[in-house]
Coordinates of C-alpha atoms in Angstrom, one line a residue:
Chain R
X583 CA -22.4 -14.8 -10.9
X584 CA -20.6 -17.2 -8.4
X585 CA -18.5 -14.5 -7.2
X586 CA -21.4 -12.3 -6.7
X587 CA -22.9 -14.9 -4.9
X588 CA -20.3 -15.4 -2.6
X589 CA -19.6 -11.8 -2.1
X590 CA -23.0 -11.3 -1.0
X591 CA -22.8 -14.0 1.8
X592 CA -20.0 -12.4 2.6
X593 CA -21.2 -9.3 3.0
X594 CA -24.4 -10.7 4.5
X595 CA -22.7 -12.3 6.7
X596 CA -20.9 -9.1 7.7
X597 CA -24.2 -7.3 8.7
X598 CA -25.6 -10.5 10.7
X599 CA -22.3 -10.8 12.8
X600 CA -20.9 -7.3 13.6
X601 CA -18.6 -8.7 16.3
X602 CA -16.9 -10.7 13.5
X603 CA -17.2 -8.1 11.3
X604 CA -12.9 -7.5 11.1
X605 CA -12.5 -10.8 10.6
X606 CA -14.8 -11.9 8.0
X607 CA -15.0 -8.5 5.8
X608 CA -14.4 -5.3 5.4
X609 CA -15.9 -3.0 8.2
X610 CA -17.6 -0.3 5.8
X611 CA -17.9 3.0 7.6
X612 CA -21.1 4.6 8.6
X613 CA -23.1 7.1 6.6
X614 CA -24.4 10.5 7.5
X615 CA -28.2 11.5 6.0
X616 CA -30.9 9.2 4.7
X617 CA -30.3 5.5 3.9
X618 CA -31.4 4.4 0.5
X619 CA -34.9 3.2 0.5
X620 CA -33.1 -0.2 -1.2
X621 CA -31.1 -1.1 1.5
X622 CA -27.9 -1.9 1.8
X623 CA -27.7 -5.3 0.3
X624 CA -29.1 -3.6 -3.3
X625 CA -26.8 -0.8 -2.6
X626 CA -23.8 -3.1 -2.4
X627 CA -24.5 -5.4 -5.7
X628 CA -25.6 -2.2 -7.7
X629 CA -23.7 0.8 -6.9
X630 CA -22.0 0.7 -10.3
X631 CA -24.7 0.1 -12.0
X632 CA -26.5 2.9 -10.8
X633 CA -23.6 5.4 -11.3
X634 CA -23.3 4.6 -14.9
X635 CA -26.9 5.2 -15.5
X636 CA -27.4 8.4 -13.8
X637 CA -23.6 9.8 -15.3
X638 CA -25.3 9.4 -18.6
X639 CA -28.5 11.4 -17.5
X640 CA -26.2 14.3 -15.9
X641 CA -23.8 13.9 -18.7
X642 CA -25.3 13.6 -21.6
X643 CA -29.0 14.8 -20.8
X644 CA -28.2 17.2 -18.4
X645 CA -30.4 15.8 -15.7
X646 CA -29.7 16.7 -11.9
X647 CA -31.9 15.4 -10.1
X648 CA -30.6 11.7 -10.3
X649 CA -30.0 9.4 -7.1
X650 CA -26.6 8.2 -7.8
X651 CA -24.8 11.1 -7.8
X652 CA -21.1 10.7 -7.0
X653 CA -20.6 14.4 -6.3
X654 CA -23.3 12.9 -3.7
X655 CA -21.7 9.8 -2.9
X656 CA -18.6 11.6 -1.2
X657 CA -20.7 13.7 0.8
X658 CA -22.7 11.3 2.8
X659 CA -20.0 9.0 3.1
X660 CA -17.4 11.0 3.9
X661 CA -15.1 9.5 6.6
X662 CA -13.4 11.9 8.6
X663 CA -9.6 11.2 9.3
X664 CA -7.7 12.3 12.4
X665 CA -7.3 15.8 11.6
X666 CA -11.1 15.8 11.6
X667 CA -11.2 16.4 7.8
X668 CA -13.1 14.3 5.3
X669 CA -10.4 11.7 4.3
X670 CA -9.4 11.7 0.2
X671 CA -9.5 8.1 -1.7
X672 CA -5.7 8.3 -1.5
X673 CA -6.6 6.8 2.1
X674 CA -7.3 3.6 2.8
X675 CA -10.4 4.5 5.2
X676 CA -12.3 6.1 2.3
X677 CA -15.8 4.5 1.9
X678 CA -15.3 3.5 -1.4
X679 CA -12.1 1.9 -0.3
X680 CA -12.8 -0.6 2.6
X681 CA -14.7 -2.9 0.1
X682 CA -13.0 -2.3 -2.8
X683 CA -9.6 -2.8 -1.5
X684 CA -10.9 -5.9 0.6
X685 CA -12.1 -7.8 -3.1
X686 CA -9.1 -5.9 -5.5
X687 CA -11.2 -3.6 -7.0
X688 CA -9.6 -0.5 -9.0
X689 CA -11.7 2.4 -9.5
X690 CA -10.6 5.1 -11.9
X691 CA -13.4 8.1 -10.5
X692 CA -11.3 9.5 -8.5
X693 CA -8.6 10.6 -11.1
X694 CA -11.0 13.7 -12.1
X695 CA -14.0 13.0 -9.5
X696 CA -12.9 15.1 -6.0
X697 CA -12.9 12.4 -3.5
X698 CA -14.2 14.3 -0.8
X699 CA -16.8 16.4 -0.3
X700 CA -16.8 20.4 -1.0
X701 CA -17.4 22.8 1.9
X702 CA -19.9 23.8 2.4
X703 CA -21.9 20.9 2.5
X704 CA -24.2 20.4 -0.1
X705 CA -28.4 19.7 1.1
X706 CA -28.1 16.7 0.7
X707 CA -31.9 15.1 -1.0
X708 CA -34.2 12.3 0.1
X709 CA -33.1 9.2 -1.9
X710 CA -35.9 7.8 -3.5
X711 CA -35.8 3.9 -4.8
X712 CA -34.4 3.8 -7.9
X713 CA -36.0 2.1 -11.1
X714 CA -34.0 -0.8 -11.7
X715 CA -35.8 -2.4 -14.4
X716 CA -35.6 1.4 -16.6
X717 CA -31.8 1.2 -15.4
X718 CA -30.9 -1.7 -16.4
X719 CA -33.2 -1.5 -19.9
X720 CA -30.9 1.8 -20.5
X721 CA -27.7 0.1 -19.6
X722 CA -28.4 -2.6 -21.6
X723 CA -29.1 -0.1 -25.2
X724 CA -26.5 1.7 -23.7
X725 CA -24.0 -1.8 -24.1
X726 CA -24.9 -2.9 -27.9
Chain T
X204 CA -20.6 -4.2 -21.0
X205 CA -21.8 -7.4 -18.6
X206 CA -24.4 -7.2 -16.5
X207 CA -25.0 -9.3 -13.6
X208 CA -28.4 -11.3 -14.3
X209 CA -30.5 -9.8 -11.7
X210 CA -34.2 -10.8 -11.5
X211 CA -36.1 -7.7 -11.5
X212 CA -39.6 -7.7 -12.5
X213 CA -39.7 -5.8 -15.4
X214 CA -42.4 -3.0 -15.5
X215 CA -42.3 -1.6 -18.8
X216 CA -44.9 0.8 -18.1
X217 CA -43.1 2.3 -15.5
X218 CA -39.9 2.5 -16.7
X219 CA -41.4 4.3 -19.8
X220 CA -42.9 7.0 -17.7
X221 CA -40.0 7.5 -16.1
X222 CA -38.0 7.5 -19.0
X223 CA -40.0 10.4 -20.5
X224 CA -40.0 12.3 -17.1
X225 CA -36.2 11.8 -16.8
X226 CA -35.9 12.7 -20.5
X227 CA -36.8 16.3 -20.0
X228 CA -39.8 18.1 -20.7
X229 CA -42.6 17.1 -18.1
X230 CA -40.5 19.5 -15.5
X231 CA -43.6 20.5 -13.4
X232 CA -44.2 16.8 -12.7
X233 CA -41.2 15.1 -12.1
X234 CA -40.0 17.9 -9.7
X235 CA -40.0 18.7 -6.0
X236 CA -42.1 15.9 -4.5
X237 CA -42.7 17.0 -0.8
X238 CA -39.1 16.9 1.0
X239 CA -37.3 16.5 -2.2
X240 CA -34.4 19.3 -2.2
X241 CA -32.2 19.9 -5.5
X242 CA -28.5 20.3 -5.0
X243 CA -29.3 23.7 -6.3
X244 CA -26.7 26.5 -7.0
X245 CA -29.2 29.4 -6.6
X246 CA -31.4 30.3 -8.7
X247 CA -34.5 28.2 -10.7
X248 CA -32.9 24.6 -11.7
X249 CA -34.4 22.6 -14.8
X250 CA -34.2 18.5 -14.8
X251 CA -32.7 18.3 -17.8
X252 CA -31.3 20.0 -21.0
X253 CA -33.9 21.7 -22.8
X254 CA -33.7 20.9 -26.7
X255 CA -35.9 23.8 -27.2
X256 CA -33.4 26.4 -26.1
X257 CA -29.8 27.1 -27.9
X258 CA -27.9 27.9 -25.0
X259 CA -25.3 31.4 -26.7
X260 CA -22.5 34.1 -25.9
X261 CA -22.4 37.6 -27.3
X262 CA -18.9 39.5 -26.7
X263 CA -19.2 42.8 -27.4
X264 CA -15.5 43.7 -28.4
X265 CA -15.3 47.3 -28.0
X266 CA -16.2 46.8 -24.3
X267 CA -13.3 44.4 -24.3
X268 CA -9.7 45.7 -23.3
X269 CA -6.7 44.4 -23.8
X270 CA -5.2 44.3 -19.9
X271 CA -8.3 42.8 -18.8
X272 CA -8.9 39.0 -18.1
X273 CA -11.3 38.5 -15.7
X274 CA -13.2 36.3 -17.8
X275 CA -10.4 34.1 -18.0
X276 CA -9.3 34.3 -14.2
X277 CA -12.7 33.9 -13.3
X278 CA -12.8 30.1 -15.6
X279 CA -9.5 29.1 -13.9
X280 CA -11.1 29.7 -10.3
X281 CA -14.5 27.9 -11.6
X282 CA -13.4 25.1 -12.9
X283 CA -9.9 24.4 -11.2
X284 CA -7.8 24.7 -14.3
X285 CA -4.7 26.6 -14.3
X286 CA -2.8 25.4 -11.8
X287 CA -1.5 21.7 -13.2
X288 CA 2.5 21.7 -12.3
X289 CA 4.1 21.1 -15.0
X290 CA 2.0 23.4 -17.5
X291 CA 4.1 26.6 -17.2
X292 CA 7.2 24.6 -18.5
X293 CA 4.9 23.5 -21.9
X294 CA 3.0 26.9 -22.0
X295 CA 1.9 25.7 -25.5
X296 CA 0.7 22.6 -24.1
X297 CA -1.2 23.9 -21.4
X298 CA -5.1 23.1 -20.1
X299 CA -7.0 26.3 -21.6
X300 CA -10.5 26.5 -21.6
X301 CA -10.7 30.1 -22.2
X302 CA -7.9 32.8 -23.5
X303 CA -7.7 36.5 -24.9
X304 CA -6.6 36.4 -28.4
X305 CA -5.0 40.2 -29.5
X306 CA -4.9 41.3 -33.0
X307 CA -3.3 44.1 -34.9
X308 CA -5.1 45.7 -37.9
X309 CA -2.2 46.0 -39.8
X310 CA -4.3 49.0 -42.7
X311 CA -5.4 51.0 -39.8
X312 CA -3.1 50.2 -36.2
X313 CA -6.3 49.4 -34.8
X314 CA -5.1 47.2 -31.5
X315 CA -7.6 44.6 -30.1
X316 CA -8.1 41.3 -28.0
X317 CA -11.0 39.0 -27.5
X318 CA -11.8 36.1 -25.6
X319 CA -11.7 33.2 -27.2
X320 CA -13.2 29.6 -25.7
X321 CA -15.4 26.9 -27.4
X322 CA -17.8 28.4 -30.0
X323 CA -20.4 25.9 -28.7
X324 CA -21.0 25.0 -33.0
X325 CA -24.1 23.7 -34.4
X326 CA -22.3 21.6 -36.5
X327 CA -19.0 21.0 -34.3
X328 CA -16.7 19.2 -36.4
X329 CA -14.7 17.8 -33.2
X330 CA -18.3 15.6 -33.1
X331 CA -17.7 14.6 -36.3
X332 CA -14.3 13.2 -36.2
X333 CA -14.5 11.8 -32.5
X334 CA -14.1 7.7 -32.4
X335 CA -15.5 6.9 -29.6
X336 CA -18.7 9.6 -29.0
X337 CA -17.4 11.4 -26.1
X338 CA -17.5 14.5 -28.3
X339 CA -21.2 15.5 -28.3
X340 CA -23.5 18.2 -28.2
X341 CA -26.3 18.4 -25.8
X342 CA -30.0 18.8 -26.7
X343 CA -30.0 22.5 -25.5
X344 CA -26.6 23.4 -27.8
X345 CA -23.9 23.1 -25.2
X346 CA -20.7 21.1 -27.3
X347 CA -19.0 18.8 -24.2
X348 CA -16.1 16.0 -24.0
X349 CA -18.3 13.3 -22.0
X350 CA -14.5 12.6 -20.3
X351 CA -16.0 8.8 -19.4
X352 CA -15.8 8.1 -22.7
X353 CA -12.8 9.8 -23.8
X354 CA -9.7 8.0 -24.8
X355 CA -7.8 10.7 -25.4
X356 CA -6.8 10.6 -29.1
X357 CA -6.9 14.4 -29.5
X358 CA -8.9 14.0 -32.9
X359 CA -11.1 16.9 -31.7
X360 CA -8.4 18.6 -31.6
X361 CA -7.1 18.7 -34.4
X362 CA -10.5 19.0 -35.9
X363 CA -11.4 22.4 -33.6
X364 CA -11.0 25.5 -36.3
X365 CA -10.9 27.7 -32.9
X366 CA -8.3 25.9 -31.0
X367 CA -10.8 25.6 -28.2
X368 CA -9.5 22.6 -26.5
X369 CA -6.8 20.9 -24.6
X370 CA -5.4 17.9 -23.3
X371 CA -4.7 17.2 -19.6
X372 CA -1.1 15.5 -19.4
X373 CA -0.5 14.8 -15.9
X374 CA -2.1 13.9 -12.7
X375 CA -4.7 16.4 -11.2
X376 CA -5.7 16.7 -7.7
X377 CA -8.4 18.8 -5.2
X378 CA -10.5 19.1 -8.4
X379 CA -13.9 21.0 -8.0
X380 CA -16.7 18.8 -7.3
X381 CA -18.8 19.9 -10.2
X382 CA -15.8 19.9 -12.9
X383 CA -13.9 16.5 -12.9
X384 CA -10.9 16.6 -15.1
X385 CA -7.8 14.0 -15.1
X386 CA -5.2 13.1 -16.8
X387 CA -5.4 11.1 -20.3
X388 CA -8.2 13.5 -21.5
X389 CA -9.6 16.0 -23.4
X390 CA -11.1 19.3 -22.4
X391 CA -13.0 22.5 -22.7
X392 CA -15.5 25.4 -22.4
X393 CA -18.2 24.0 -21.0
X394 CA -20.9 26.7 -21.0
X395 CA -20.4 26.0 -17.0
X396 CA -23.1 23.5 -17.8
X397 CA -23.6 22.7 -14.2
X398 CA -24.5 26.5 -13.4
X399 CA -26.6 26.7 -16.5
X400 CA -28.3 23.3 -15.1
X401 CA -29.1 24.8 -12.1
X402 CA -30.6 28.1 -13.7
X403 CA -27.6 30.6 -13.6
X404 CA -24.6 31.9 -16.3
X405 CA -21.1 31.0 -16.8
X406 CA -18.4 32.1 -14.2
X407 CA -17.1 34.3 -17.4
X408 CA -19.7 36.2 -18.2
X409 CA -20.7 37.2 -14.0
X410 CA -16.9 38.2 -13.5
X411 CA -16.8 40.2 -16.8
X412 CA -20.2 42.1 -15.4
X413 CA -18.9 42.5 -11.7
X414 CA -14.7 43.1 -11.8
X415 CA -14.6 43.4 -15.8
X416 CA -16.4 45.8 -18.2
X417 CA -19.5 44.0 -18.7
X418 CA -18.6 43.2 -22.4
X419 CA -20.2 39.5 -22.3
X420 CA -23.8 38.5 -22.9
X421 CA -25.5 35.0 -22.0
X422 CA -28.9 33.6 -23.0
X423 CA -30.9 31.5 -25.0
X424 CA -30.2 32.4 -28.9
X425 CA -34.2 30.7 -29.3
X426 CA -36.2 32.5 -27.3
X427 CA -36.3 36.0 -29.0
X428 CA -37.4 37.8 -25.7
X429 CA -34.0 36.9 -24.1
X430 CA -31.5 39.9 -24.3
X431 CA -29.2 38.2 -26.2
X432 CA -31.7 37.3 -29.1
X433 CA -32.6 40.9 -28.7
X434 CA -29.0 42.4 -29.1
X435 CA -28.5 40.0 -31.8
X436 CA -31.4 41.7 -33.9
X437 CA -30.7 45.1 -32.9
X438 CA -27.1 45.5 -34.0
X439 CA -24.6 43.7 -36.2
X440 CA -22.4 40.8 -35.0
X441 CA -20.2 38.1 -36.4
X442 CA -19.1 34.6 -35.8
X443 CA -15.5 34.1 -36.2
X444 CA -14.9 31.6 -39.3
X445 CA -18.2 31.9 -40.6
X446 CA -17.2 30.7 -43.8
X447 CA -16.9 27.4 -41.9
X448 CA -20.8 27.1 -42.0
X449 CA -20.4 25.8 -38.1
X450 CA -22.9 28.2 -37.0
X451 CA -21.3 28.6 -33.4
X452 CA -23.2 29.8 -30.4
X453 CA -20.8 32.3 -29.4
X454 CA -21.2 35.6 -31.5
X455 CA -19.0 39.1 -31.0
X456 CA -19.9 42.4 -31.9
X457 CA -17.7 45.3 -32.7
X458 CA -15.2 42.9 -33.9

């Protein structure tokens, strides 16, 4: 929870002082389409928890119309590299990279997820907010 | 699995409704609010698998010749399999989601080949046997390796009367986006759940009725208007193993 804590300050910090931004944190790279209706802060503390939920519902219950999609993911946040081609996670410029690498975080996705998006772009949807307490309530069953 | 304690206030209420919405049935409702666009493939997408339908294959065998594998072509191209760099030098061992099977009737000289993938069981023993739940079949009948959850043990395997799946042994890249497979895991048939999801048939059965002979049927084994149900009860068809008692989705005809 600490770590959390200080992460967010970080991160918080990050959005306050742009000019700093190199210095104190990662400088995460900007997003094409809607912003989630959250905001960023949620975004960054939740991300994985919201993935896990809505894997299950695709997964398991074959429900599409989810808001953490990582098929989605990719797409919005695609960062293009100098060829002018979305960049793979094997770069170190990939959204999912600049933070992660910055606190040592390994993701596995990417071994069977593509890491970047499939032409032709996909419409991308409206996010809507997603229903943290239901999340978490499923997560939780989901853990015991 | 630990969770961060966050303080959300908890609505109960709402999560329940939403719960049941997400859970399938109440389509209509939870659909489409104004600006709302579905990642759709084409064609009329449902929110989630339907427990009332039993998702099936009818191969008519007659229709089926030996030289042809567009079916199998077609699954390679779909869902990126086929092209993992060391499998030609372990043929046995190879990723195969869907291959044609010849037979010999040795009485009569009667020659013969069928495609073979996941029978999509009602009772699929490689659910039975898997450890860790990744095996599992969804509501509407589709039999999956949830690949999250797969630790690669190969039980299912073993357990598979139909030698439907396979095991990824090396690193994959350029995946499609809507069929993730890595290393370290099992696979298989997958119905091409994400075009059934979005309303439309597996890549097999559309090549086998464009560049092949049109020998493959695909529809809901439930609903008795569909023209599979209809075949079904207009002419004779087996299951292959039947004296398993797995009651697999996939029926041929002619056989």
């Amino acid at each position: 929870m600490k770590r959390l804590f200080v992460l967010l300050m970080l991160l918080a910090g990050l959005s306050a002082a742009p000019v700093l931004a190199g210095d104190l944190g990662p400088v995460v790279p900007r997003a094409s389409g809607k912003p989630h209706p959250e905001g960023n802060e949620f975004w960054r503390i939740n991300h994985m928890l919201l993935m896990v939920h809505d894997r299950d519902q695709t997964m398991r219950l074959g429900n599409r119309e989810v808001q953490a999609s990582l098929a989605e993911c990719v797409d919005c946040h695609a960062v293009k590299g100098a060829d002018g081609a979305p960049v793979s996670a094997e770069d170190e410029r990939h959204f999912c990279r600049t933070c992660h690498d910055y606190v040592a975080v390994k993701i596995d996705c990417f071994q069977c997820h593509n890491s970047r998006p499939e032409a032709p772009k996909q419409a991308l949807r409206t996010p809507e907010p997603a229903d943290m307490p239901g999340i978490l309530a499923y997560l939780k069953e989901a853990g015991e | 699995m630990i969770l961060p304690a966050l303080n959300f206030p908890k609505k109960p209420a709402d999560m329940n409704r939403r719960d049941f919405l997400k859970s399938g049935g109440a389509v209509a409702t939870l659909a489409l609010a104004p600006g709302v666009t579905l990642m759709a493939f084409g064609g009329q997408a449902s929110a989630a698998a339907d427990p009332g339908k039993r998702w099936g294959l009818l191969i008519d065998v007659n229709k089926c010749p030996s030289d042809c594998s567009a079916c199998v072509s077609a699954c390679k191209v779909e869902n990126g399999w086929g092209n993992d760099k060391h499998a030609a030098d372990h043929p046995e061992a190879a990723p195969q989601w869907i291959r044609k099977v010849s037979l010999t009737d040795k009485s009569t000289g009667r020659e013969f080949a069928l495609p073979v993938m996941c029978q999509h069981c009602e009772n699929p023993p490689c659910v039975d046997v898997c450890p860790t739940n990744a095996s599992f079949k969804r509501p509407d009948g589709i039999v999956l390796v949830d690949k999250h959850r797969c630790i690669g043990c190969r039980y299912c395997m073993m357990a598979c009367p139909y030698k439907a799946r396979s095991f990824v042994h090396e690193d994959v890249t350029d995946q499609k986006t809507h069929a993730p497979r890595g290393k370290g895991t099992v696979e298989s048939c997958t119905l091409c759940v994400h075009r059934v999801d979005a309303g439309g048939a597996p890549a097999c059965v559309e090549a086998c009725n464009t560049t092949g002979n049109a020998a493959m049927l695909f529809g809901d084994l439930n609903d008795p208007d569909s023209e599979i149900a209809q075949a079904l009860k207009a002419y004779p068809s087996v299951a292959i193993r039947d004296d398993l008692g797995l009651n697999p989705g996939v029926r041929y005809s002619n056989l």
